[in-house]
Amino acid sequence: MKNIKIILYILLIISCSKFSNDVGKNIVKDDDLLTSEKNIDISIYNKIVAPASNNTDKNALGCYKDPIFGDVKASFIMQPMLPSSGTIEKGKVDSVELYIPLIPRTKKEKDVNRYITDSIYGSKSIGSTISIEIFEVLDKLKEKTEKYVTSDKFKLGEKIFSGKYRIDYDSIKISDDKKIAPGIKIKLDTIFFKEKLLDKAGEDELKNNANFINYFKGLYVNIGDDCDYVNGFIAILDLLNSDVYLKIYAKNDKDKSRTYELDINKNGTRINKSEYDANTFSSELKRNIDNPNLKGENKIFLQGITGFMGVIEIPDDELNSIKSRDILINEANIRFYVEEDDKFRVPNKISIYNYEKDRDIDNYDYDDLIGGKYDDDKKYYEINIGKHINNIINKDSTNFKLGVRVDAGGYMPYRAILKPNEGEVFKLVLNYTFKK
């Protein structure tokens, strides 16, 4: 038995079998080994599970209307830290400025670097505006290692900014000889920062960051209630960019100019938030969510930022039927075709995970076999969960429910409508090797 297993694993590594459409058709023949396929009908149905949202590498802000998923709104929380250098002194505040760039990507045109605006999702009309509100957060934020989801609520305090803002798609001019990447650059309330920071100079609240984050817990960057969903957009912002800043321009009591730059892009907690309006769902999506067919749908709706995902159930009896044989699973593929819409970007990748425990399945140590990336030519995703299925068959692992979702779901508004091949149901295609 041990020698057979060794031979099988060697075959798995050095061979690459192509799939056949015929169940049970022999593809590879050896003196003692055969390789076969088995198609298993699986059920997939929709759920909404708010995705993990803290400390992602990007943050989203805006609102827009999707004809299927309805009205979607994105906002975020950031946790300022004390300046890395210099000490805050008592005095007066002249101005406070917040700058967060879009994901910066440039293309050279006629020897000039132009910014590409592919981090805008929705309307890209020049001059498009969003209504922004910024509040102080009153709830103490968890440690960075603890989990938040996009639907979590927070107690808010004083509003320190409210107004319309136009996203610049070109660079922002700072001076005649300096420009910065397009993004959000706004002036905040000077009185709030004077009272919150400068008036506390020398006191325990500003002694160190541990004290500071208990005192000044965070800022909530939100979208106003008057947001124009029809003509709106969501901007993907790069809070980890080294150019991000929250600067306080001040004068101390001796009338000497001071600039204090709070750290908002390195050490503090960052949390994405999202909202959707179920009353604006399409009728088909609303039916899938309110009354899911647990035996399996013929369409599965995925959206990253709001948590639309699919639950996958693989029938136990189908796997049990081959458990009694001495086999090794080479591959176990699920193929998801995509209902395309030119107006909406298809996610680059989707992933499968343990739905019941919300964690990765034991499959990701050979990522080159898994797939999950969108094939733009073939118009489908294909994911190999071979190791997971092999664990069920040969190691008596639990056949738990799986989830399928958009990668980087906590902030990306990308969406996909998945379907099986025309005229079929969703299938798990097993390619396995066994002893004659």
Short mmCIF file of C-alpha atoms in Angstrom, two decimals, residues 14-426:
data_model
loop_
_atom_site.label_atom_id
_atom_site.label_comp_id
_atom_site.label_asym_id
_atom_site.label_seq_id
_atom_site.Cartn_x
_atom_site.Cartn_y
_atom_site.Cartn_z
CA ILE A 14 5.17 14.54 -13.15
CA SER A 15 1.96 14.09 -15.12
CA CYS A 16 -0.68 16.50 -16.29
CA SER A 17 -3.89 14.82 -17.38
CA LYS A 18 -6.37 16.46 -19.71
CA PHE A 19 -10.01 16.20 -18.83
CA SER A 20 -12.47 14.05 -20.73
CA ASN A 21 -16.19 14.71 -20.99
CA ASP A 22 -16.96 11.00 -20.48
CA VAL A 23 -17.35 9.79 -16.92
CA GLY A 24 -15.11 6.79 -16.23
CA LYS A 25 -13.15 6.95 -19.49
CA ASN A 26 -9.57 5.66 -19.11
CA ILE A 27 -7.03 8.32 -20.01
CA VAL A 28 -3.69 6.92 -18.79
CA LYS A 29 -2.84 3.22 -18.57
CA ASP A 30 0.10 1.76 -16.66
CA ASP A 31 0.87 -1.80 -15.63
CA ASP A 32 -0.99 -1.41 -12.35
CA LEU A 33 -2.56 2.05 -12.49
CA LEU A 34 -5.40 3.73 -14.32
CA THR A 35 -6.54 7.34 -14.37
CA SER A 36 -10.24 8.17 -14.67
CA GLU A 37 -12.68 11.03 -14.42
CA LYS A 38 -15.92 11.46 -12.55
CA ASN A 39 -18.37 14.35 -12.88
CA ILE A 40 -20.30 15.25 -9.72
CA ASP A 41 -23.26 17.62 -9.79
CA ILE A 42 -22.86 20.15 -6.97
CA SER A 43 -25.25 22.69 -5.51
CA ILE A 44 -24.34 26.37 -5.16
CA TYR A 45 -26.60 29.06 -3.75
CA ASN A 46 -26.24 32.70 -2.70
CA LYS A 47 -25.59 34.29 0.71
CA ILE A 48 -24.49 37.70 1.94
CA VAL A 49 -21.59 37.49 4.39
CA ALA A 50 -19.96 40.77 5.34
CA PRO A 51 -16.27 40.41 4.44
CA ALA A 52 -13.33 41.04 6.73
CA SER A 53 -12.48 44.68 6.30
CA ASN A 54 -9.60 45.83 8.48
CA ASN A 55 -6.03 46.51 7.48
CA THR A 56 -6.48 45.76 3.80
CA ASP A 57 -3.92 47.35 1.53
CA LYS A 58 -6.50 49.67 -0.09
CA ASN A 59 -9.63 51.57 0.99
CA ALA A 60 -12.78 52.48 -0.94
CA LEU A 61 -14.88 55.64 -0.91
CA GLY A 62 -17.97 56.56 -2.91
CA CYS A 63 -21.38 55.38 -4.06
CA TYR A 64 -22.92 54.08 -7.28
CA LYS A 65 -25.93 52.22 -8.65
CA ASP A 66 -25.53 48.73 -10.10
CA PRO A 67 -28.45 47.38 -12.18
CA ILE A 68 -28.18 44.00 -10.42
CA PHE A 69 -26.73 44.72 -6.97
CA GLY A 70 -28.49 48.07 -6.50
CA ASP A 71 -27.21 51.04 -4.49
CA VAL A 72 -23.77 50.50 -2.94
CA LYS A 73 -21.89 52.88 -0.64
CA ALA A 74 -18.29 52.59 0.58
CA SER A 75 -16.49 54.45 3.38
CA PHE A 76 -13.59 53.82 5.74
CA ILE A 77 -12.07 54.52 9.15
CA MET A 78 -8.44 55.45 9.75
CA GLN A 79 -6.58 55.73 13.03
CA PRO A 80 -4.09 58.62 13.22
CA MET A 81 -0.90 58.24 15.23
CA LEU A 82 1.36 60.88 16.71
CA PRO A 83 3.95 62.53 14.44
CA SER A 84 7.05 60.37 14.04
CA SER A 85 9.24 63.37 14.75
CA GLY A 86 8.81 66.62 16.66
CA THR A 87 6.62 67.43 19.66
CA ILE A 88 3.22 69.09 19.44
CA GLU A 89 3.28 72.52 21.09
CA LYS A 90 0.53 74.81 22.29
CA GLY A 91 -0.46 77.50 19.81
CA LYS A 92 -2.94 78.17 17.02
CA VAL A 93 -3.80 76.20 13.89
CA ASP A 94 -3.66 77.93 10.51
CA SER A 95 -4.91 75.02 8.40
CA VAL A 96 -5.30 71.23 8.35
CA GLU A 97 -4.95 69.25 5.14
CA LEU A 98 -5.74 65.62 4.32
CA TYR A 99 -4.42 63.99 1.15
CA ILE A 100 -5.05 60.40 0.03
CA PRO A 101 -4.13 59.39 -3.55
CA LEU A 102 -5.90 57.01 -5.86
CA ILE A 103 -3.94 53.88 -6.74
CA PRO A 104 -1.15 55.56 -8.70
CA ARG A 105 -0.42 54.18 -12.17
CA THR A 106 1.13 56.22 -14.93
CA LYS A 107 1.55 55.94 -18.68
CA LYS A 108 4.02 58.02 -20.66
CA GLU A 109 2.45 60.06 -23.47
CA LYS A 110 4.66 62.41 -25.52
CA ASP A 111 7.36 62.35 -22.82
CA VAL A 112 4.81 63.28 -20.15
CA ASN A 113 3.63 60.88 -17.42
CA ARG A 114 -0.18 60.75 -17.39
CA TYR A 115 -2.15 59.09 -14.61
CA ILE A 116 -4.46 56.20 -15.52
CA THR A 117 -7.79 56.25 -13.70
CA ASP A 118 -8.53 52.51 -13.45
CA SER A 119 -9.06 52.84 -9.70
CA ILE A 120 -12.41 54.54 -10.32
CA TYR A 121 -15.40 52.17 -10.43
CA GLY A 122 -18.59 53.62 -11.90
CA SER A 123 -18.91 57.02 -13.57
CA LYS A 124 -15.63 58.46 -14.85
CA SER A 125 -17.07 61.70 -16.17
CA ILE A 126 -14.66 64.58 -15.78
CA GLY A 127 -15.92 66.77 -12.98
CA SER A 128 -17.80 63.98 -11.19
CA THR A 129 -18.18 64.83 -7.52
CA ILE A 130 -18.88 62.95 -4.33
CA SER A 131 -20.32 64.27 -1.09
CA ILE A 132 -17.82 63.63 1.72
CA GLU A 133 -18.29 63.83 5.48
CA ILE A 134 -15.58 63.21 8.08
CA PHE A 135 -16.36 62.47 11.73
CA GLU A 136 -14.39 61.71 14.85
CA VAL A 137 -14.77 58.07 15.95
CA LEU A 138 -15.66 57.67 19.62
CA ASP A 139 -15.38 53.87 19.95
CA LYS A 140 -12.00 52.44 20.83
CA LEU A 141 -10.70 50.47 17.85
CA LYS A 142 -9.50 46.90 18.21
CA GLU A 143 -5.91 45.84 17.79
CA LYS A 144 -4.78 45.42 14.18
CA THR A 145 -4.75 41.64 14.59
CA GLU A 146 -8.46 41.52 15.52
CA LYS A 147 -11.19 41.24 12.91
CA TYR A 148 -13.75 43.76 11.70
CA VAL A 149 -16.31 43.26 8.94
CA THR A 150 -17.69 45.87 6.58
CA SER A 151 -21.08 46.02 8.34
CA ASP A 152 -19.72 46.89 11.80
CA LYS A 153 -21.17 50.05 13.39
CA PHE A 154 -19.30 52.78 15.26
CA LYS A 155 -20.28 55.62 17.57
CA LEU A 156 -19.43 58.95 15.96
CA GLY A 157 -18.62 62.33 17.40
CA GLU A 158 -17.99 65.76 15.92
CA LYS A 159 -18.20 66.35 12.18
CA ILE A 160 -14.96 67.97 11.02
CA PHE A 161 -15.65 68.16 7.29
CA SER A 162 -18.66 68.22 5.00
CA GLY A 163 -18.76 69.17 1.37
CA LYS A 164 -18.71 68.18 -2.28
CA TYR A 165 -15.40 67.08 -3.68
CA ARG A 166 -14.35 66.54 -7.27
CA ILE A 167 -11.95 63.68 -7.87
CA ASP A 168 -9.06 64.90 -10.00
CA TYR A 169 -8.13 62.44 -12.73
CA ASP A 170 -4.93 64.31 -13.49
CA SER A 171 -2.13 65.25 -11.12
CA ILE A 172 -2.83 67.82 -8.40
CA LYS A 173 -0.70 70.95 -8.62
CA ILE A 174 1.03 71.87 -5.35
CA SER A 175 3.32 74.57 -6.73
CA ASP A 176 4.84 75.58 -10.05
CA ASP A 177 7.41 72.81 -9.83
CA LYS A 178 5.59 70.11 -7.82
CA LYS A 179 2.60 67.87 -8.54
CA ILE A 180 1.15 64.87 -6.74
CA ALA A 181 -0.94 61.92 -7.87
CA PRO A 182 -4.71 62.40 -8.31
CA GLY A 183 -6.80 61.70 -5.24
CA ILE A 184 -8.62 63.41 -2.38
CA LYS A 185 -7.08 66.59 -0.99
CA ILE A 186 -9.29 68.54 1.43
CA LYS A 187 -9.09 71.08 4.25
CA LEU A 188 -10.36 70.02 7.67
CA ASP A 189 -11.73 71.94 10.67
CA THR A 190 -8.94 73.92 12.37
CA ILE A 191 -10.82 74.46 15.64
CA PHE A 192 -11.27 70.71 16.15
CA PHE A 193 -7.55 69.99 15.76
CA LYS A 194 -6.51 72.92 17.95
CA GLU A 195 -8.73 71.71 20.78
CA LYS A 196 -7.96 68.04 20.22
CA LEU A 197 -4.20 68.30 19.83
CA LEU A 198 -2.48 71.64 20.43
CA ASP A 199 -4.44 72.45 23.59
CA LYS A 200 -3.33 69.06 24.99
CA ALA A 201 0.38 69.70 24.41
CA GLY A 202 2.47 68.35 27.29
CA GLU A 203 -0.37 66.26 28.75
CA ASP A 204 -0.56 62.47 29.11
CA GLU A 205 -2.88 62.06 26.11
CA LEU A 206 -0.02 63.04 23.79
CA LYS A 207 2.74 61.29 25.73
CA ASN A 208 2.86 58.19 23.49
CA ASN A 209 0.77 56.38 20.88
CA ALA A 210 -0.71 53.94 23.40
CA ASN A 211 -2.24 56.90 25.24
CA PHE A 212 -3.04 58.78 22.03
CA ILE A 213 -5.21 56.11 20.39
CA ASN A 214 -7.25 55.82 23.58
CA TYR A 215 -7.82 59.56 23.41
CA PHE A 216 -8.10 60.25 19.66
CA LYS A 217 -9.56 56.98 18.45
CA GLY A 218 -10.02 57.56 14.74
CA LEU A 219 -11.58 59.41 11.81
CA TYR A 220 -14.53 58.15 9.79
CA VAL A 221 -14.43 59.20 6.13
CA ASN A 222 -18.00 58.79 4.93
CA ILE A 223 -20.25 59.56 1.97
CA GLY A 224 -23.05 62.06 2.49
CA ASP A 225 -26.72 61.08 2.37
CA ASP A 226 -27.19 63.20 -0.76
CA CYS A 227 -24.85 61.00 -2.80
CA ASP A 228 -25.87 60.73 -6.46
CA TYR A 229 -25.96 56.94 -6.91
CA VAL A 230 -26.99 57.06 -10.58
CA ASN A 231 -24.01 59.18 -11.62
CA GLY A 232 -21.78 58.12 -8.75
CA PHE A 233 -18.57 56.17 -8.48
CA ILE A 234 -16.36 54.39 -5.98
CA ALA A 235 -12.71 55.41 -5.80
CA ILE A 236 -10.07 52.95 -4.60
CA LEU A 237 -7.65 54.88 -2.41
CA ASP A 238 -4.09 53.97 -1.49
CA LEU A 239 -3.77 54.68 2.24
CA LEU A 240 -0.43 52.87 2.40
CA ASN A 241 1.11 55.18 -0.17
CA SER A 242 4.11 57.02 1.24
CA ASP A 243 2.68 60.32 -0.04
CA VAL A 244 -0.45 60.11 2.15
CA TYR A 245 -0.59 62.81 4.80
CA LEU A 246 -2.66 64.55 7.45
CA LYS A 247 -0.80 67.80 8.10
CA ILE A 248 -1.52 70.46 10.68
CA TYR A 249 0.00 73.84 9.82
CA ALA A 250 0.33 75.86 13.03
CA LYS A 251 2.18 78.55 14.96
CA ASN A 252 3.35 78.04 18.52
CA ASP A 253 2.92 80.55 21.32
CA LYS A 254 6.11 82.28 20.15
CA ASP A 255 4.57 82.72 16.68
CA LYS A 256 6.99 80.26 15.09
CA SER A 257 5.61 78.14 12.25
CA ARG A 258 5.17 74.45 12.94
CA THR A 259 3.97 71.55 10.77
CA TYR A 260 2.72 68.39 12.48
CA GLU A 261 2.16 65.36 10.27
CA LEU A 262 0.04 62.66 11.87
CA ASP A 263 0.84 59.10 10.81
CA ILE A 264 -2.21 57.70 8.99
CA ASN A 265 -0.62 55.19 6.62
CA LYS A 266 1.69 52.91 8.59
CA ASN A 267 0.81 51.84 12.10
CA GLY A 268 -2.84 52.63 12.78
CA THR A 269 -5.90 50.45 12.20
CA ARG A 270 -7.75 50.90 8.88
CA ILE A 271 -11.32 49.65 8.41
CA ASN A 272 -13.43 49.47 5.24
CA LYS A 273 -17.18 49.87 5.57
CA SER A 274 -19.94 49.27 3.05
CA GLU A 275 -23.71 49.56 2.81
CA TYR A 276 -26.25 48.24 0.34
CA ASP A 277 -29.98 48.83 -0.09
CA ALA A 278 -31.89 45.54 -0.46
CA ASN A 279 -34.85 47.46 -1.89
CA THR A 280 -32.73 48.29 -4.95
CA PHE A 281 -31.69 44.69 -5.77
CA SER A 282 -32.79 43.27 -9.13
CA SER A 283 -35.76 40.90 -8.82
CA GLU A 284 -33.60 37.87 -9.65
CA LEU A 285 -30.97 38.73 -7.03
CA LYS A 286 -33.63 39.48 -4.42
CA ARG A 287 -35.20 36.05 -5.01
CA ASN A 288 -31.78 34.35 -4.76
CA ILE A 289 -31.10 36.04 -1.41
CA ASP A 290 -34.57 35.89 0.17
CA ASN A 291 -35.51 32.37 -1.01
CA PRO A 292 -32.36 30.54 -2.10
CA ASN A 293 -32.74 27.19 -3.84
CA LEU A 294 -30.59 25.01 -1.58
CA LYS A 295 -30.52 22.32 -4.28
CA GLY A 296 -28.58 24.74 -6.45
CA GLU A 297 -29.06 27.90 -8.49
CA ASN A 298 -28.19 28.38 -12.15
CA LYS A 299 -26.68 31.80 -11.39
CA ILE A 300 -24.50 32.90 -8.48
CA PHE A 301 -24.00 36.59 -7.75
CA LEU A 302 -20.65 37.69 -6.29
CA GLN A 303 -19.61 41.16 -5.19
CA GLY A 304 -16.55 41.87 -3.08
CA ILE A 305 -17.29 44.96 -1.04
CA THR A 306 -20.81 44.00 0.08
CA GLY A 307 -20.16 40.29 0.70
CA PHE A 308 -22.34 38.60 -1.93
CA MET A 309 -20.91 35.07 -2.17
CA GLY A 310 -21.86 31.51 -3.02
CA VAL A 311 -22.15 28.44 -0.77
CA ILE A 312 -20.99 25.17 -2.36
CA GLU A 313 -22.24 21.75 -1.22
CA ILE A 314 -20.69 18.55 -2.58
CA PRO A 315 -22.91 15.44 -2.10
CA ASP A 316 -21.48 12.99 0.44
CA ASP A 317 -22.86 9.95 -1.38
CA GLU A 318 -20.90 10.79 -4.54
CA LEU A 319 -17.62 11.00 -2.64
CA ASN A 320 -18.43 7.93 -0.55
CA SER A 321 -18.92 5.91 -3.73
CA ILE A 322 -15.20 6.14 -4.48
CA LYS A 323 -13.88 6.14 -0.90
CA SER A 324 -13.73 2.36 -0.78
CA ARG A 325 -11.27 2.24 -3.68
CA ASP A 326 -7.55 2.84 -3.33
CA ILE A 327 -7.39 6.11 -5.26
CA LEU A 328 -5.56 9.41 -5.33
CA ILE A 329 -7.22 12.62 -6.52
CA ASN A 330 -5.03 14.32 -9.12
CA GLU A 331 -7.35 17.26 -9.73
CA ALA A 332 -10.83 18.35 -8.68
CA ASN A 333 -11.96 21.27 -10.80
CA ILE A 334 -14.98 23.54 -10.66
CA ARG A 335 -15.51 25.74 -13.69
CA PHE A 336 -17.46 28.99 -13.40
CA TYR A 337 -18.57 30.70 -16.59
CA VAL A 338 -19.25 34.44 -16.42
CA GLU A 339 -22.22 36.47 -17.58
CA GLU A 340 -20.34 39.46 -18.93
CA ASP A 341 -21.42 43.10 -18.88
CA ASP A 342 -19.21 45.63 -20.66
CA LYS A 343 -20.09 48.31 -18.08
CA PHE A 344 -18.68 46.38 -15.13
CA ARG A 345 -15.20 45.02 -14.61
CA VAL A 346 -14.83 41.28 -14.00
CA PRO A 347 -12.69 40.46 -10.93
CA ASN A 348 -9.23 39.15 -11.77
CA LYS A 349 -9.64 36.28 -9.36
CA ILE A 350 -12.18 34.45 -7.22
CA SER A 351 -11.35 32.04 -4.40
CA ILE A 352 -12.83 29.06 -2.58
CA TYR A 353 -12.63 28.78 1.22
CA ASN A 354 -14.04 26.94 4.22
CA TYR A 355 -17.46 28.57 4.58
CA GLU A 356 -18.23 27.02 7.95
CA LYS A 357 -15.05 28.31 9.66
CA ASP A 358 -14.31 31.28 7.36
CA ARG A 359 -10.74 30.29 6.61
CA ASP A 360 -8.67 28.87 3.77
CA ILE A 361 -9.05 25.21 2.88
CA ASP A 362 -6.06 22.87 3.01
CA ASN A 363 -5.30 23.36 -0.65
CA TYR A 364 -3.21 26.46 -0.95
CA ASP A 365 0.27 25.02 -0.58
CA TYR A 366 0.33 24.22 -4.28
CA ASP A 367 -1.19 27.42 -5.55
CA ASP A 368 -0.01 26.88 -9.12
CA LEU A 369 -2.63 24.13 -9.48
CA ILE A 370 -5.52 26.00 -7.92
CA GLY A 371 -6.24 28.63 -10.54
CA GLY A 372 -9.12 30.97 -9.82
CA LYS A 373 -7.89 33.63 -12.23
CA TYR A 374 -10.26 34.81 -14.91
CA ASP A 375 -9.53 33.50 -18.40
CA ASP A 376 -10.55 36.39 -20.61
CA ASP A 377 -10.45 34.28 -23.77
CA LYS A 378 -12.47 31.35 -22.46
CA LYS A 379 -14.72 33.52 -20.28
CA TYR A 380 -14.53 31.40 -17.17
CA TYR A 381 -12.76 30.81 -13.86
CA GLU A 382 -11.51 27.31 -13.01
CA ILE A 383 -10.49 26.32 -9.50
CA ASN A 384 -8.74 23.09 -8.53
CA ILE A 385 -9.55 21.83 -5.01
CA GLY A 386 -7.81 18.49 -5.49
CA LYS A 387 -5.98 18.36 -2.17
CA HIS A 388 -9.15 19.21 -0.26
CA ILE A 389 -11.10 16.38 -1.96
CA ASN A 390 -8.18 13.98 -1.49
CA ASN A 391 -8.25 14.74 2.24
CA ILE A 392 -11.95 13.85 2.37
CA ILE A 393 -11.50 10.56 0.51
CA ASN A 394 -8.20 9.34 1.96
CA LYS A 395 -7.92 11.06 5.34
CA ASP A 396 -11.57 11.10 6.47
CA SER A 397 -11.60 14.91 6.55
CA THR A 398 -14.98 16.60 6.86
CA ASN A 399 -16.89 17.41 3.71
CA PHE A 400 -17.74 20.89 4.95
CA LYS A 401 -19.52 23.57 2.98
CA LEU A 402 -17.29 25.70 0.80
CA GLY A 403 -17.66 29.35 -0.09
CA VAL A 404 -16.77 31.11 -3.32
CA ARG A 405 -16.12 34.85 -3.26
CA VAL A 406 -14.28 37.68 -4.93
CA ASP A 407 -10.65 37.97 -3.88
CA ALA A 408 -9.81 41.17 -1.94
CA GLY A 409 -13.51 41.44 -1.13
CA GLY A 410 -13.22 43.82 1.81
CA TYR A 411 -12.77 46.88 -0.37
CA MET A 412 -13.16 46.02 -4.05
CA PRO A 413 -16.53 46.78 -5.67
CA TYR A 414 -15.86 44.24 -8.46
CA ARG A 415 -18.66 41.80 -9.15
CA ALA A 416 -19.25 38.63 -11.13
CA ILE A 417 -22.33 36.65 -12.12
CA LEU A 418 -21.33 32.99 -12.32
CA LYS A 419 -23.13 30.27 -14.24
CA PRO A 420 -22.46 26.67 -15.35
CA ASN A 421 -21.79 25.70 -18.93
CA GLU A 422 -24.89 26.19 -21.08
CA GLY A 423 -27.50 23.49 -20.54
CA GLU A 424 -25.69 22.03 -17.52
CA VAL A 425 -25.50 22.45 -13.75
CA PHE A 426 -22.40 23.34 -11.76
#
